[in-house]
Coordinates of C-alpha atoms in Angstrom, one line a residue:
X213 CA 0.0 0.0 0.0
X214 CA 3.1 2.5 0.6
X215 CA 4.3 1.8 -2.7
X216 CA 1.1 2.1 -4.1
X217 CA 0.4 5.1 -2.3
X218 CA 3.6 7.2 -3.6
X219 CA 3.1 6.3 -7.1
X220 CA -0.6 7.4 -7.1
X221 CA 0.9 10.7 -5.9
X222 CA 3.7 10.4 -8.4
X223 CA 1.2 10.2 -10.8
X224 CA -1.4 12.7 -10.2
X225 CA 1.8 15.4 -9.6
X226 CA 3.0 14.4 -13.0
X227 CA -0.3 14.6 -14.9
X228 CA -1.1 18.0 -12.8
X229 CA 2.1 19.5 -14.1
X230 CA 1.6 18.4 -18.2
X231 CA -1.8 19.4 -18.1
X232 CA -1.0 23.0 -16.6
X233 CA 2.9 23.1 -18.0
X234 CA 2.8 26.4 -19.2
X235 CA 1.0 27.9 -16.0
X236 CA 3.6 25.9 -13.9
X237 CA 7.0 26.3 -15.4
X238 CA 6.8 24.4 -18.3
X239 CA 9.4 21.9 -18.3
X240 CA 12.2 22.7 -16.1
X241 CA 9.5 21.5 -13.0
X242 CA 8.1 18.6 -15.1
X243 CA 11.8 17.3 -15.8
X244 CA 11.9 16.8 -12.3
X245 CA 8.8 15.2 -11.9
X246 CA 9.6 13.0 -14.8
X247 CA 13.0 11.7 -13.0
X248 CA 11.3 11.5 -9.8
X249 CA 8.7 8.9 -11.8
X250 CA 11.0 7.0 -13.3
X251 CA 13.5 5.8 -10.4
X252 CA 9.9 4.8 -8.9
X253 CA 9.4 3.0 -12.0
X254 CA 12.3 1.0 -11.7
X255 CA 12.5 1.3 -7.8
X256 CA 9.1 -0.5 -7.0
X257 CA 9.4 -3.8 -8.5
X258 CA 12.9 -4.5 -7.2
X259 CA 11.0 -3.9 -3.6
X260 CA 8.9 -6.1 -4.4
X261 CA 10.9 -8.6 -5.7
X262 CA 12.5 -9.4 -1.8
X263 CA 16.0 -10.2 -3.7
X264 CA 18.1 -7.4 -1.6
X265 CA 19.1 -9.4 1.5
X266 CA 17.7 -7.3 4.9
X267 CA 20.3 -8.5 7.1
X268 CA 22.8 -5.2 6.7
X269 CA 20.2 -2.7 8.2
X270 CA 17.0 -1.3 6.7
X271 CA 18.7 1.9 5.4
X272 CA 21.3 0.4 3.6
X273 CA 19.2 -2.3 1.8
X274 CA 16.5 0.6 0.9
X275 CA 19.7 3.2 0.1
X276 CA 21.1 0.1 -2.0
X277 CA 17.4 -0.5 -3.7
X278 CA 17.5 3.4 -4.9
X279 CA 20.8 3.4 -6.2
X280 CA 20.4 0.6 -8.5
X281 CA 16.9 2.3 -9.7
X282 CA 18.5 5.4 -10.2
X283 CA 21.2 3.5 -11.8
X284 CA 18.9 1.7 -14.1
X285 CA 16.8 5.3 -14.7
X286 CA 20.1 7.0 -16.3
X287 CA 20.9 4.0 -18.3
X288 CA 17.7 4.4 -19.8
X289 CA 18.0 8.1 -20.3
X290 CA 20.7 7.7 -21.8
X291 CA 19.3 5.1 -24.4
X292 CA 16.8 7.4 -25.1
X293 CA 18.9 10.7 -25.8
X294 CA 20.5 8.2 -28.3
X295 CA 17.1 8.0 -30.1
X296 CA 16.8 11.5 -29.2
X297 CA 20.0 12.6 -31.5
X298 CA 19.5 9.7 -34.4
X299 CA 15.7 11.4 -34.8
X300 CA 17.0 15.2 -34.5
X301 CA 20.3 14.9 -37.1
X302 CA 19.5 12.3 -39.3
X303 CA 15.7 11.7 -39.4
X304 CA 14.4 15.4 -38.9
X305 CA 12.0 14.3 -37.0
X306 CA 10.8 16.4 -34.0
X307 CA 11.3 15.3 -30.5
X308 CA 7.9 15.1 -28.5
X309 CA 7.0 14.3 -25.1
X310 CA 5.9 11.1 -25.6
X311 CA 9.5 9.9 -26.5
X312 CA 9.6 9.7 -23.1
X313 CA 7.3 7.2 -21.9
X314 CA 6.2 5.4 -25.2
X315 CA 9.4 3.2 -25.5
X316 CA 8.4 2.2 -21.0
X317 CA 4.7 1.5 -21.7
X318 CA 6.0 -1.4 -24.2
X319 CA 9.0 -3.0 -21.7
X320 CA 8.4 -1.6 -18.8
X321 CA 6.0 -4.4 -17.9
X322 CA 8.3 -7.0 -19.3
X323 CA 10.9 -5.8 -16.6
X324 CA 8.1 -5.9 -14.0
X325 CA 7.0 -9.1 -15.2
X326 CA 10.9 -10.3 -14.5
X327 CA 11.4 -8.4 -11.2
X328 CA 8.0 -10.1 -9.4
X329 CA 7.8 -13.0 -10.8
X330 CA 8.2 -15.2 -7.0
X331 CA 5.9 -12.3 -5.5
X332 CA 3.7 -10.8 -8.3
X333 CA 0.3 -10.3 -6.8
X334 CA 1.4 -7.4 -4.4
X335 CA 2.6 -5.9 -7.6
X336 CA -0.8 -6.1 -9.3
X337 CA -1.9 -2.8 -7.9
X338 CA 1.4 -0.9 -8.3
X339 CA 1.6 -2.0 -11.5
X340 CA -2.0 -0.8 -12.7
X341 CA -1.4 3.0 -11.2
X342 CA 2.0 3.1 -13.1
X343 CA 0.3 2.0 -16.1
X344 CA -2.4 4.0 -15.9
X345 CA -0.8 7.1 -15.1
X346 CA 1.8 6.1 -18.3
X347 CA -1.1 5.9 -20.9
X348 CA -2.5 9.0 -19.4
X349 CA 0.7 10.9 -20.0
X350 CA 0.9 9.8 -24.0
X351 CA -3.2 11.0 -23.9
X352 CA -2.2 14.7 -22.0
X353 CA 0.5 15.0 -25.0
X354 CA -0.8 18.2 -27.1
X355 CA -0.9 16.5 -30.8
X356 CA 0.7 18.7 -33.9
X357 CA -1.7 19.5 -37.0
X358 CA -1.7 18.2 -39.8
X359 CA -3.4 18.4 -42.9
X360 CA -6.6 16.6 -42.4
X361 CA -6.7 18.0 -39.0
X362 CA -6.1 21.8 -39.6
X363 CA -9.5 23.4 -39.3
X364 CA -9.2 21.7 -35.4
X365 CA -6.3 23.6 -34.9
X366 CA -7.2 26.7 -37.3
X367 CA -8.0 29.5 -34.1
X368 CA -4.5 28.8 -32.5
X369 CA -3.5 29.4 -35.9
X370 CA -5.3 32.8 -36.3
X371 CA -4.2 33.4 -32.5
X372 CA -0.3 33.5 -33.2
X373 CA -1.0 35.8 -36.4
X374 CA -3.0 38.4 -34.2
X375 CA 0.2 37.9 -32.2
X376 CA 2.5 38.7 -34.9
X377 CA 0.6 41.6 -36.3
X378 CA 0.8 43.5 -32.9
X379 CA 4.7 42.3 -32.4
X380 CA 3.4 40.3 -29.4
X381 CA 5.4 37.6 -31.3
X382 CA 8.9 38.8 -33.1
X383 CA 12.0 37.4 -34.2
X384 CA 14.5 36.9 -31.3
X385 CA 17.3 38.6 -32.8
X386 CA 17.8 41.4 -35.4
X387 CA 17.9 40.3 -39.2
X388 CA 16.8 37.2 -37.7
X389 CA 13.3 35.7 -38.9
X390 CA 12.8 32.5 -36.8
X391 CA 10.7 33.1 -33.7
X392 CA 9.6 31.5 -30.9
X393 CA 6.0 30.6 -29.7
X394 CA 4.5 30.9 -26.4
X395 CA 4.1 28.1 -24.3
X396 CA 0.4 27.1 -25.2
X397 CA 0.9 27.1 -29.2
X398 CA 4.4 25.5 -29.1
X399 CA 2.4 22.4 -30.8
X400 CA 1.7 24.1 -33.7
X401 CA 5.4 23.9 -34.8
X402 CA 6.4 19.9 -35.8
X403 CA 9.7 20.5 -36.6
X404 CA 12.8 19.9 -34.2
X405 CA 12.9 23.4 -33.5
X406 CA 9.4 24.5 -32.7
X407 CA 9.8 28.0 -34.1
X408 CA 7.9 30.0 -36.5
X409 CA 9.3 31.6 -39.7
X410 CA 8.1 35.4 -40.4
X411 CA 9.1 36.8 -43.4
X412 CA 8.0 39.9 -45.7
X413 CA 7.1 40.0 -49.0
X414 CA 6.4 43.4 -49.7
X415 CA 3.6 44.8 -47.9
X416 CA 2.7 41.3 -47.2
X417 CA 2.9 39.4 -44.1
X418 CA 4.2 35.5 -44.9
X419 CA 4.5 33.7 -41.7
X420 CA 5.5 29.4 -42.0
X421 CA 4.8 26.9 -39.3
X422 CA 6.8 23.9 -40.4
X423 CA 4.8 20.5 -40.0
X424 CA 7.3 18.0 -40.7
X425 CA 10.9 17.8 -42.2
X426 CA 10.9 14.6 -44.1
X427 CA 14.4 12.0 -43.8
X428 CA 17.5 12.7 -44.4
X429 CA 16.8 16.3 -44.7
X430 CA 14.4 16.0 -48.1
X431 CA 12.5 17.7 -48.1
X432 CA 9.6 19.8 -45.6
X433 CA 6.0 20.3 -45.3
X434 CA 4.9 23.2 -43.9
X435 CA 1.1 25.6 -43.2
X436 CA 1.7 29.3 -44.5
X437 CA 0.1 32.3 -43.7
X438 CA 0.2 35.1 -46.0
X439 CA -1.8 38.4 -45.2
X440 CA -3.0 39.3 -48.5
X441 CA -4.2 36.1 -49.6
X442 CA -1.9 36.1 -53.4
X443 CA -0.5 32.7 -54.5
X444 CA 2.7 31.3 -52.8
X445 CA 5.2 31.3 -55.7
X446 CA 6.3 28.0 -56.4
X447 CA 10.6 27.6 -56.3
X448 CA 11.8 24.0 -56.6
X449 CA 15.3 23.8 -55.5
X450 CA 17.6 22.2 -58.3
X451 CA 15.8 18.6 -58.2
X452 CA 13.2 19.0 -56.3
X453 CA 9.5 19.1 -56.7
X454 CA 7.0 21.7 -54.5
X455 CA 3.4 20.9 -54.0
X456 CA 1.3 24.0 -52.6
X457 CA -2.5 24.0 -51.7
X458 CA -4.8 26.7 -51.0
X459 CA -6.5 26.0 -47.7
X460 CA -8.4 29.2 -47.3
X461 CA -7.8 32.9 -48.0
X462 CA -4.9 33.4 -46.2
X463 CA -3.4 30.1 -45.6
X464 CA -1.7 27.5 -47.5
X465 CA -0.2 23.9 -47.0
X466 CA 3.4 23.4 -48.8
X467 CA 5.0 20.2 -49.5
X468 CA 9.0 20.5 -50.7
X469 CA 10.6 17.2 -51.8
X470 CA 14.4 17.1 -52.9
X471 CA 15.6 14.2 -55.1
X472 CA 18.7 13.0 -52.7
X473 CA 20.3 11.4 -55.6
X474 CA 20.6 13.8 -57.7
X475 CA 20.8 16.9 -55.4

C-alpha cells in the first residue's frame, strides 16, 4: 500500500504538471517530476521482488534499492537521448514528449513481469497505477496539426497571427526571422525546433509553421500564412519538386521534396 500510495501521488503530480505546463514552469518542474517517476518505475518492482538481502540494516538495503533504480533510470535516459539525437540529425524528425514514456509503456511491464515473478500479486496494484498514469501521459501530449486535421487547430492558428501583427510575437534577434511561440501554441510547430518563420514579401505578411521535415533532410512540409491572400510562388530547388494548396484565404499547406540522388 506504501508503494502504491507514492506512485498514485507520483502520478497525479506528474499529470497536474503536463496538463498546466505552461501555467507551472513548463518543463524545467516537469523534468523533475519526470525523473522522480521513473527511479519509482524501476524502484518499485525491485521492492517487491525481496531479492536485496535485509540483514545489513533497513537503510542500507532501501539506500542500495534506490541506487540501482537510479542507476537503471540513467541508463535508460541515456538510451533514449540516443534516439533523441538519431531522430533530430538524421531523421528530422521532431522530438515530443511522448519519447519519453512510449518506448516504457511497451517494456516496462516485461521488466516488471521479471522483477516479481516469486511475489507478483502485491505488484498487481502498483503496476495498474503506473500504467495507468503512463497511458495518461501519451493521452495529455498536445498532438501537432496536420493536414486533415487543420480546421481543429485553425483559431490557434489565427491566434499566433494576431500575435504577430501586434509584435506580441517577433523574431529573437535582429535580421533574424525565426521566432519562438508561447508556451500554449508551441504544438503548432512539428519540426525539431518548434519556431515559427516570419518573413515579408512586400507589404505582405508571410508567416511558416513547419509540420514536418521529411528523412535525411528532403525535403519539408509546412502551413503558411500570407496576409494578402496572393498565390505562394512556387521555387523548386535544383531537383526538387513543390506541391502547394490553397487551404483558405490566407493560408496555404506546402509540400517540398528534394531528389537526394541527384541533389
Amino acid at each position: 500500500m506504501r508503494v502504491s500510495l507514492i506512485l498514485l501521488i507520483l502520478g497525479i503530480l506528474e499529470l497536474t504538471l503536463k496538463i498546466f505546463r505552461c501555467a507551472l514552469g513548463e518543463y524545467y518542474s516537469l523534468f523533475w517530476i519526470h525523473l522522480i517517476f521513473l527511479i519509482a518505475l524501476f524502484y518499485w518492482p525491485q521492492y517487491l521482488s525481496g531479492r536485496f538481502p535485509q540483514q545489513t540494516g533497513l537503510f542500507s538495503a532501501e539506500f542500495r534499492l534506490f541506487l540501482s533504480a537510479a542507476i537503471k533510470a540513467a541508463y535508460y535516459l541515456l538510451f533514449v537521448s540516443v534516439i533523441f539525437v538519431l531522430i533530430l540529425f538524421i531523421f528530422r524528425k521532431a522530438i515530443t514528449d511522448s519519447m519519453l514514456f512510449l518506448p516504457m509503456v511497451l517494456f516496462w511491464p516485461i521488466y516488471v513481469f521479471e522483477q516479481t515473478k516469486p511475489n507478483f500479486k502485491p505488484a498487481i496494484l502498483p503496476f495498474t497505477i503506473s500504467m495507468v498514469t503512463m497511458v495518461a501521459i501519451q493521452f495529455t501530449n498536445p498532438a501537432n496539426p496536420k493536414l486533415e486535421t487543420f480546421n481543429v487547430y485553425l483559431k490557434d492558428f489565427e491566434a499566433v497571427v494576431s500575435m504577430v501583427k501586434n509584435l506580441e510575437i517577433k523574431p529573437d534577434d535582429a535580421g533574424e526571422s525565426e521566432a519562438e511561440l508561447p508556451c500554449q501554441y508551441r504544438h503548432l510547430v512539428g519540426c525539431p525546433n518548434r519556431r515559427i518563420r516570419i518573413e515579408n514579401a512586400g507589404n505582405a505578411k508571410v508567416i511558416y509553421f513547419c509540420n514536418e521535415i521529411k528523412m535525411w533532410g528532403a525535403g519539408r512540409e509546412e502551413f503558411i500564412y500570407r496576409s494578402d491572400g496572393k498565390d505562394i510562388p512556387v521555387k523548386p530547388a535544383g531537383n526538387g519538386k513543390v506541391e502547394i494548396r490553397k487551404l483558405r484565404d490566407n493560408w496555404f499547406w506546402k509540400v517540398e521534396k528534394f531528389d537526394s540522388a541527384n541533389g
